[in-house]
Coordinates of C-alpha atoms in Angstrom, one line a residue:
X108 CA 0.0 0.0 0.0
X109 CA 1.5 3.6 -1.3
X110 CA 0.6 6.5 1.1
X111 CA 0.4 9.4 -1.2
X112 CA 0.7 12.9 0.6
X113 CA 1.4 16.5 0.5
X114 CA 3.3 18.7 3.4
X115 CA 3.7 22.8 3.1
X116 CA 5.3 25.3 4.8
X117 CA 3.1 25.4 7.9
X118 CA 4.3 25.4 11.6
X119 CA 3.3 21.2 12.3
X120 CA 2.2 21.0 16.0
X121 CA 2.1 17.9 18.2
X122 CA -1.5 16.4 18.3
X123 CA -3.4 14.0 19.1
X124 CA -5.0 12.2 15.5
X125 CA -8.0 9.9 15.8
X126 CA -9.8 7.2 13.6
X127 CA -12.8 5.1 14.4
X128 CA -11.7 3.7 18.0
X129 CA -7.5 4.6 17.1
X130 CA -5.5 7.5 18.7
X131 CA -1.7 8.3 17.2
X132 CA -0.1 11.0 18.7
X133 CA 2.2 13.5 16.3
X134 CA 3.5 16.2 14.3
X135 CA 2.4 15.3 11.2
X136 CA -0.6 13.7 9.5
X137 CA 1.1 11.7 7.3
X138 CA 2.5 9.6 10.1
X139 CA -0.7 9.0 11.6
X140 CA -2.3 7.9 8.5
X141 CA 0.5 5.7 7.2
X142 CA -0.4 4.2 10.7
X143 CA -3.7 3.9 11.0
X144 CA -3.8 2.2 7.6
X145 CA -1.0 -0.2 7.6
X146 CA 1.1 1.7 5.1
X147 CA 4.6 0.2 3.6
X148 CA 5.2 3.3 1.2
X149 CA 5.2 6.8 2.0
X150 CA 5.4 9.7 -1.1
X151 CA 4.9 13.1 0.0
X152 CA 4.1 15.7 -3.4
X153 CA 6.2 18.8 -2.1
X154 CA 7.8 22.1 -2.6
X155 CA 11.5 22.6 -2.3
X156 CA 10.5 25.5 0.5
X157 CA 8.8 22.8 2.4
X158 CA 11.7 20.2 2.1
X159 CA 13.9 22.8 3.6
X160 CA 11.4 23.4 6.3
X161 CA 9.9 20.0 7.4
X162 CA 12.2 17.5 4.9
X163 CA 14.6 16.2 7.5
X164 CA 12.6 16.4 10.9
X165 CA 9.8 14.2 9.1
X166 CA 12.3 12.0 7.8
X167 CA 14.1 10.7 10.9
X168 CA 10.5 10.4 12.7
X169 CA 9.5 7.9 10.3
X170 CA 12.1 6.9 8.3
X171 CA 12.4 4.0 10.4
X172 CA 8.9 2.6 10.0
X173 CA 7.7 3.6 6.3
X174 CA 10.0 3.6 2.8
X175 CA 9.9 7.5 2.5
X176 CA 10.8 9.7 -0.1
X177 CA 9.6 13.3 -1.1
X178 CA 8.5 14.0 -4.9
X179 CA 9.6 17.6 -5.6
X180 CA 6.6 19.5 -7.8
X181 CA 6.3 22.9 -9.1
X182 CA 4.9 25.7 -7.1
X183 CA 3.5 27.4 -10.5
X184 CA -0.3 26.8 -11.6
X185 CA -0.2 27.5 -15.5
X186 CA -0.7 24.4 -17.9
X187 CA 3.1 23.6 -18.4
X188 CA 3.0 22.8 -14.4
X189 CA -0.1 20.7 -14.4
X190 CA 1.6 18.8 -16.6
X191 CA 4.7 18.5 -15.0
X192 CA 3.0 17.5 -11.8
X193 CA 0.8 15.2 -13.9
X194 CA 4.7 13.1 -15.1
X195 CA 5.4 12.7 -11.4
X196 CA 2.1 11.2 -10.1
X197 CA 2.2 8.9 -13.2
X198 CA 6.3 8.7 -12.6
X199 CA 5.7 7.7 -8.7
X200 CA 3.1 4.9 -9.0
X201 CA 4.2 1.9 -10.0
X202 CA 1.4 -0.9 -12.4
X203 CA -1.2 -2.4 -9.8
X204 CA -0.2 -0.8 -6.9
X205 CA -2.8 0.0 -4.1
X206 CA -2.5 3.6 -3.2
X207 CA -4.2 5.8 -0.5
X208 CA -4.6 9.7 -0.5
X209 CA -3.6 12.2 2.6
X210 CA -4.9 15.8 1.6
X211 CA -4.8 17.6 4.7
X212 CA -2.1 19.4 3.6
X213 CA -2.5 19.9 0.0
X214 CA -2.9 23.5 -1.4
X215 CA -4.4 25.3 -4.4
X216 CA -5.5 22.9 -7.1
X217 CA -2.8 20.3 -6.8
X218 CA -4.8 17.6 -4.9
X219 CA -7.2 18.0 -7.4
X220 CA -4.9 17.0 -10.1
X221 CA -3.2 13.8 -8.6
X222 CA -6.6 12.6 -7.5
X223 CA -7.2 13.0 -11.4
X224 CA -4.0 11.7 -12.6
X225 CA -4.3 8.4 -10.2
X226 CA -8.3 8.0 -11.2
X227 CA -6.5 7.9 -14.9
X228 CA -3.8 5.5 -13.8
X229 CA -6.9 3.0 -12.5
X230 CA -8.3 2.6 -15.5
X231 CA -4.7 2.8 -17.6
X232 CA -2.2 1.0 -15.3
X233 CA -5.1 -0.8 -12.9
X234 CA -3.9 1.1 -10.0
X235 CA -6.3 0.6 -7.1
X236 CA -7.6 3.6 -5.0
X237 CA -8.1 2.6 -1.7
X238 CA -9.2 6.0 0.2
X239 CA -9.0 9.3 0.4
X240 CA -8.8 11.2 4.0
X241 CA -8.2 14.4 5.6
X242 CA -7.2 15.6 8.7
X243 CA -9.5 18.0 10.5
X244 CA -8.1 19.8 13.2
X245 CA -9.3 21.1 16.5
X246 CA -7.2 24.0 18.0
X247 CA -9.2 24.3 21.0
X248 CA -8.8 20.5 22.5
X249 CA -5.7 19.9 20.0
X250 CA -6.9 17.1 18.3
X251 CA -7.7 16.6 14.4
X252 CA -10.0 13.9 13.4
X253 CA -9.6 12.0 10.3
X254 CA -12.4 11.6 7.4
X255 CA -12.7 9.1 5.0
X256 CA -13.7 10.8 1.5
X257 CA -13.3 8.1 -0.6
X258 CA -17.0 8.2 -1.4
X259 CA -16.3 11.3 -3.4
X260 CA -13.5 9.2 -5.5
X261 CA -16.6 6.8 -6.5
X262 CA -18.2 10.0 -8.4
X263 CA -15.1 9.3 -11.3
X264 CA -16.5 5.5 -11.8
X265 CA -20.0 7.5 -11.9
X266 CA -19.3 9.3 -14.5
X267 CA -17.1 6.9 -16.9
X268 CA -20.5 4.7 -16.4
X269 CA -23.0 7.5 -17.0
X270 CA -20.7 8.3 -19.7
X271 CA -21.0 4.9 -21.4
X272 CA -24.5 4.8 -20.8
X273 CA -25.1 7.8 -22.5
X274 CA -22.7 7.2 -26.1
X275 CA -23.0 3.3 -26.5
X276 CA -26.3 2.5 -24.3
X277 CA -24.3 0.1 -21.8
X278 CA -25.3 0.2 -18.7
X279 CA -23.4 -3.0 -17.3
X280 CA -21.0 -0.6 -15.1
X281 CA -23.5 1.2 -13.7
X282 CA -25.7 -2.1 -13.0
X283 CA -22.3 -3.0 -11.1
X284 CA -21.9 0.0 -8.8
X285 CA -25.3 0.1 -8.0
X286 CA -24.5 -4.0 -7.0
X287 CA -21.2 -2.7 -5.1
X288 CA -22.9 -0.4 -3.5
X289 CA -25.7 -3.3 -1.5
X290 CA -22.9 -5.5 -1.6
X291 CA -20.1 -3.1 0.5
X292 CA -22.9 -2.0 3.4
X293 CA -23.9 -5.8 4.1
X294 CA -20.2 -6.4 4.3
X295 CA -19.3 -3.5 6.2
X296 CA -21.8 -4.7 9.1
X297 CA -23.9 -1.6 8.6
X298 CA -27.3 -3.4 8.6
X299 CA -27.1 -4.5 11.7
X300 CA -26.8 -0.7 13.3
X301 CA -28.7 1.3 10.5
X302 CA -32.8 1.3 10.2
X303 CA -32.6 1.9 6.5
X304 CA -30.6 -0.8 4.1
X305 CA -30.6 -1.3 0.5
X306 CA -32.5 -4.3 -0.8
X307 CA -33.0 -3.4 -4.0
X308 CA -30.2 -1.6 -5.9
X309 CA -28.8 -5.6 -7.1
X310 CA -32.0 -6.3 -8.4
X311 CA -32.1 -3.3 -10.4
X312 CA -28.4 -3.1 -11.2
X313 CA -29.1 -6.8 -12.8
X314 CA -31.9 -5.6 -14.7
X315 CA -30.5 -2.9 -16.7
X316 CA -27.2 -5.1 -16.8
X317 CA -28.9 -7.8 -17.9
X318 CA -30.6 -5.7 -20.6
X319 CA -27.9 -4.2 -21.5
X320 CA -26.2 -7.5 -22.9
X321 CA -29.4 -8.1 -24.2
X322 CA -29.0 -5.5 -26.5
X323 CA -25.2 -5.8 -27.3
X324 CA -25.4 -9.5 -28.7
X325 CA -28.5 -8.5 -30.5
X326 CA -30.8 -10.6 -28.7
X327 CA -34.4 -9.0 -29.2
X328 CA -36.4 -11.7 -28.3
X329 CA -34.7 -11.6 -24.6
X330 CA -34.7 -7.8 -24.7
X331 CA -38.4 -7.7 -24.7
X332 CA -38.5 -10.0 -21.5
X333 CA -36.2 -8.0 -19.4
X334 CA -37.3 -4.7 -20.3
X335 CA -40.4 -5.0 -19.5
X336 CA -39.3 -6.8 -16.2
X337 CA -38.0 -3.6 -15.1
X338 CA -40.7 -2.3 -14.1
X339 CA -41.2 -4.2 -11.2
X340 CA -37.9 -2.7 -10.0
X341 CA -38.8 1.1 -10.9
X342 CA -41.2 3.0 -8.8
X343 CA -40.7 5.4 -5.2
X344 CA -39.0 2.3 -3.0
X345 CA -35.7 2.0 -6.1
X346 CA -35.6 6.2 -5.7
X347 CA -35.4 6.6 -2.3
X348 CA -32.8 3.9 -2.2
X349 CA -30.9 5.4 -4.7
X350 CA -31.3 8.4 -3.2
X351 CA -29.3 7.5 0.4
X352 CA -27.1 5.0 -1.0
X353 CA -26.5 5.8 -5.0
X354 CA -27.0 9.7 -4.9
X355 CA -25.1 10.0 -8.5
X356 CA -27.7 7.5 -10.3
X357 CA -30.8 9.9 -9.3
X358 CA -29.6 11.7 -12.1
X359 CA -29.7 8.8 -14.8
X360 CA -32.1 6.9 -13.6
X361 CA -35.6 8.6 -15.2
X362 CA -33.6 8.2 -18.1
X363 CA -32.6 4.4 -18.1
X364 CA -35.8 3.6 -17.7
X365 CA -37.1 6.2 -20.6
X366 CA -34.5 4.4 -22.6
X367 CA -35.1 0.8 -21.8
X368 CA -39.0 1.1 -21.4
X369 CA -39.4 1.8 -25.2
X370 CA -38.3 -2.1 -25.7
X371 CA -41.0 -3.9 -22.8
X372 CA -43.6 -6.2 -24.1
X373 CA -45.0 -8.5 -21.8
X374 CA -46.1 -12.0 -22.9
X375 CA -44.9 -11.6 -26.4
X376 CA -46.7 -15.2 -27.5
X377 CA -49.5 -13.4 -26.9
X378 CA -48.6 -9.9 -28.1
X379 CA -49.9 -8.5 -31.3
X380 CA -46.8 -9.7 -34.1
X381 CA -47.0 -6.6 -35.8
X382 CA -45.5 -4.9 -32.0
X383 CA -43.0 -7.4 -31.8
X384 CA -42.5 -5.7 -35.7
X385 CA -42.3 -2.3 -34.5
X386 CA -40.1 -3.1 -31.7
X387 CA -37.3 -5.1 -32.9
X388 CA -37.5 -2.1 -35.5
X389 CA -36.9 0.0 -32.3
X390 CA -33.6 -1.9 -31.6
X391 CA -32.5 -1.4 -35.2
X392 CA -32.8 2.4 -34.7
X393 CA -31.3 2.1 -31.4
X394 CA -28.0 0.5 -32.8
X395 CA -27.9 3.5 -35.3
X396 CA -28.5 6.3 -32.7
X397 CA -25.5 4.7 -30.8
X398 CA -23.0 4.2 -33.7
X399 CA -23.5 0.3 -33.9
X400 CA -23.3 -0.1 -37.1
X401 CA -22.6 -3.9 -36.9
X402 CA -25.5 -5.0 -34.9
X403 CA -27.8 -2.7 -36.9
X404 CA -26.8 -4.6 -40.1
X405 CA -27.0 -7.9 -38.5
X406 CA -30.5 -7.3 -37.4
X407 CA -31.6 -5.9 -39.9
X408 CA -31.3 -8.6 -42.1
X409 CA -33.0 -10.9 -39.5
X410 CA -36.0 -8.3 -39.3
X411 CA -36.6 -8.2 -42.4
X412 CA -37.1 -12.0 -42.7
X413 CA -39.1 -11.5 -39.3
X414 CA -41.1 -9.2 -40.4
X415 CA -42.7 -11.1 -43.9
X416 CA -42.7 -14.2 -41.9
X417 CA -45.0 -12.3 -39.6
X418 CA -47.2 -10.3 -42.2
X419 CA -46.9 -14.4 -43.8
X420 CA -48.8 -15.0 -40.7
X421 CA -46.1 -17.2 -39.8
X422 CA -44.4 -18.4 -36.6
X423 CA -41.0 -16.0 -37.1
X424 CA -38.7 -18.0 -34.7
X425 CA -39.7 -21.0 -36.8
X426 CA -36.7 -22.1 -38.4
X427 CA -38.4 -23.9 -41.7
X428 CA -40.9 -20.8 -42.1
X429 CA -37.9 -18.4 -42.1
X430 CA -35.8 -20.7 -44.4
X431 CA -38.9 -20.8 -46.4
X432 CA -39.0 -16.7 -46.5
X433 CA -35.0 -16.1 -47.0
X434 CA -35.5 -19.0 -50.5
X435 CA -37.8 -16.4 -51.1
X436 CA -36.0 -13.4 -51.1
X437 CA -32.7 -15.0 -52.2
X438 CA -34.7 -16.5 -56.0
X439 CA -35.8 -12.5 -56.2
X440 CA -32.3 -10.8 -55.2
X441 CA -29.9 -9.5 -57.3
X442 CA -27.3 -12.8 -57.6
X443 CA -30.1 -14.4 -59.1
X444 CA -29.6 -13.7 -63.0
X445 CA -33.2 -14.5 -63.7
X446 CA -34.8 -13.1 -60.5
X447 CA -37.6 -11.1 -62.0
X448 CA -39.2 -14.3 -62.9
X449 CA -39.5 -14.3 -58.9
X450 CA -41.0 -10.9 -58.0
X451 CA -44.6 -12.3 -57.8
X452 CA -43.8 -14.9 -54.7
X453 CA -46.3 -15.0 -51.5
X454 CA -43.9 -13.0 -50.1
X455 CA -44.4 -9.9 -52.3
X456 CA -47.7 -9.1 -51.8
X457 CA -46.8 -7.1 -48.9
X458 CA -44.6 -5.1 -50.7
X459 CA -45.1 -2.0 -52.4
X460 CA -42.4 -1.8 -54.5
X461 CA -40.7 -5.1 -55.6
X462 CA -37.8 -4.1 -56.8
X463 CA -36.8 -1.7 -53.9
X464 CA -37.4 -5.3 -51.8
X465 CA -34.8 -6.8 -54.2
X466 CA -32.1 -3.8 -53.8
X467 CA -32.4 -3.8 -49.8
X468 CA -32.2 -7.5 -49.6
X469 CA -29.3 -7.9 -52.0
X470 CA -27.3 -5.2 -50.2
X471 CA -28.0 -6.2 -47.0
X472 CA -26.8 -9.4 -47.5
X473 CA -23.4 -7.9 -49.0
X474 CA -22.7 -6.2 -46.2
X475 CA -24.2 -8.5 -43.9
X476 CA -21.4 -10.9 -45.2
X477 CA -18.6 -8.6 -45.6
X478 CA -19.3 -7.5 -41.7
X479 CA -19.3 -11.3 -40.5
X480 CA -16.5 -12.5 -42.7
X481 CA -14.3 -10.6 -41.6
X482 CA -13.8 -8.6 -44.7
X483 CA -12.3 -12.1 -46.3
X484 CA -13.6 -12.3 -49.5
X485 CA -13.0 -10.3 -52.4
X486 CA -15.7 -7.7 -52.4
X487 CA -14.3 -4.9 -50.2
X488 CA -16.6 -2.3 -48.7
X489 CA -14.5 0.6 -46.7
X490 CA -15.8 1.3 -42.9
X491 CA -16.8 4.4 -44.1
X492 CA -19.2 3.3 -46.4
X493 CA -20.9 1.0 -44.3
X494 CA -20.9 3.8 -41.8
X495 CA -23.1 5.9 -43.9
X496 CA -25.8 2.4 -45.4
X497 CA -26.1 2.4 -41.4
X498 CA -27.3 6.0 -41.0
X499 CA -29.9 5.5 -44.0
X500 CA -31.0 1.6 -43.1
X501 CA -34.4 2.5 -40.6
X502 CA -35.4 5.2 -43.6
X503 CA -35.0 2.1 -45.9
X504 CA -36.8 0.0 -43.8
X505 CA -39.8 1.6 -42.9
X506 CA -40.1 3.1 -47.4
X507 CA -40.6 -0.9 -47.5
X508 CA -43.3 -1.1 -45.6
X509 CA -45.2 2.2 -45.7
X510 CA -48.3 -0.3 -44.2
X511 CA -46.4 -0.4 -41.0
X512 CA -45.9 3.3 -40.3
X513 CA -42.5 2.8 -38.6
X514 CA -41.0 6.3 -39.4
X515 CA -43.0 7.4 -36.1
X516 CA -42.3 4.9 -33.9
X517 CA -41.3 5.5 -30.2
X518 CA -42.7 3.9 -27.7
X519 CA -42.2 4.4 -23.8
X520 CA -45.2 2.0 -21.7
X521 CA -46.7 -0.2 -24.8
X522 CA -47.8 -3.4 -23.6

């Protein structure tokens, strides 16, 4: 465990440092808490003043006990320093080390900026933070209690989930802090002291999580299950539970469940087909609005199928009646020389426009295959152009079937 601390100029006084049921009598801070938490490396961010003022007499106190050694950082606050202070912190912690932070004595914005350097080391070098505390002193009885803020380090994994929430639609990270969170006050022995404990935040945070792979390996027919199961975890008891123990997910929680709530259908053997339609179209659109161009395509070309098996008035997740569709579309579609021969099938009845059915499917299946392949075959299709068939695919889905209306789909509580 790394102690990582900061010491200024000030005049240090002897006092009497407590924690939970501990007392540690010293000068400075830094002792105390490389005690209290069983440190075996000390490295105190520092001024060249405050070597010269404090360097020596802290060194011989606790030498002896802790690996110590002063890091040496600018005094300055323009960019060029932030930087420089940002080199040592990455400099001074070494690949999956545990590290705890002492602030009492930091000054100006320079805790701010190791705190950020280290958070970027977690996710880079998986450095672990441990805790962050702070001396508070009190001149009239001499004493200075220490406070644990590592709560406040928690709001970084907050928002790198909320972040990924909001860009790709995952919400498995959150799903696991809200888990943590249950998890750490059972542990911790709080329940057996506090009136209020968390029951539900793993429920929930499985939910969403569970949705949320749901939609990454394009599984619709799942989707629709656990979406719509989320609403037996929504409602005042999740919010005021989020509210003591989760306080950052208040803010993203009205809209995961905005988000997710679009895709619930219960008892989807018994739904109306033409929903399950409209819904997996949903999905489609979803992949688009996110940038996932590669699930969009690969449903896509499933929905389609899904769709005229369903307007067929056939089972969809038959596998003979979608075999029987795809024969179908593949006789009509443009590696068939003599496909026209083909356009009037069962199939095209529900279609407007034959031949745009016979463009979309063709291409589709193109880039369909040159997605899942790999790119290993001979017709190449840049990144760049698939980016762009993504961005027009729902338009060319719904022009297919104007019967369906899907250019104003959104829904939010459709059962």
């Amino acid at each position: 465990m790394i102690l990582l601390s900061f010491i200024g100029t000030g005049d240090y006084k002897l006092t009497s440092y407590t924690w939970q049921n501990q007392q540690y009598e010293t000068e400075y801070v830094i002792e105390a808490i490389a005690h209290f938490f069983n440190a075996q490396e000390i490295k105190v961010f520092t001024t060249k003043e405050a070597i010269k003022i404090h360097g020596n007499h802290l060194r011989d106190k606790i030498d002896n006990k802790f690996d110590l050694s002063y890091i040496d950082i600018p005094s300055g606050t323009d960019e060029d320093d932030i930087w420089k202070l940002f080199d040592k912190v990455v400099e001074s912690v070494p690949e999956n080390s545990e590290i705890i932070f002492d602030i009492t004595h930091a000054f100006r914005s320079i805790p701010v900026i190791v705190l950020l350097a280290s958070a970027f080391l977690e996710k880079a070098r998986n450095v672990k933070i441990k805790g962050v505390y702070y001396g508070q002193y009190d001149p009239e009885n001499n004493r200075a209690s220490i406070f644990d803020l590592t709560p406040a380090i928690k709001l970084l994994d907050w928002l790198t989930a909320t972040d990924t929430f909001i860009n790709t639609g995952s919400s498995q990270k959150l799903g696991q802090l809200l888990a943590d969170i249950q998890n750490d006050f059972f542990k911790s022995g709080r329940a057996k002291t506090e009136k209020i404990i968390p029951k539900k935040l793993i429920s929930f945070g499985s939910t969403i999580a569970s949705i949320s792979e749901n939609i990454e390996f394009i599984r619709p027919v799942e989707l629709l299950e656990s979406a719509y199961k989320l609403e037996k975890y929504s409602g005042e008891e999740i919010r005021e539970e989020v509210g003591i123990f989760a306080k950052p997910f208040e803010l993203i929680i009205d809209k995961i469940e905005q988000d997710y709530a679009q895709f619930a259908l219960e008892n989807q053997d018994k739904a109306d087909p033409k929903l399950i339609i409209k819904k997996h179209y949903l999905l489609i659109k979803w992949y688009v609005e996110k940038g996932l161009g590669t699930q969009a395509i690969l449903l896509a070309r499933e929905w389609l199928v899904t769709t005229l098996a369903i307007l067929e008035n056939d089972n969809y997740l038959d596998k003979e009646a979608r075999k029987n569709i795809e024969n179908q579309l593949n006789a009509m579609s443009g590696n068939n020389p003599e496909r026209i021969k083909f356009y009037e099938q069962e199939i095209t009845k529900h279609i407007e426009d034959v031949k745009q059915l016979d463009d979309t499917w063709s291409q589709l299946g193109r880039n369909r295959n040159n997605i899942a392949h790999c790119q290993m075959n001979s017709e190449q299709f840049s990144s760049k152009v698939l980016q762009r068939y993504t961005q027009e695919l729902p338009q060319i889905l719904a022009d297919l079937f104007p019967q369906l209306n899907l250019t104003s789909v959104w829904f939010k509580n459709t059962r």
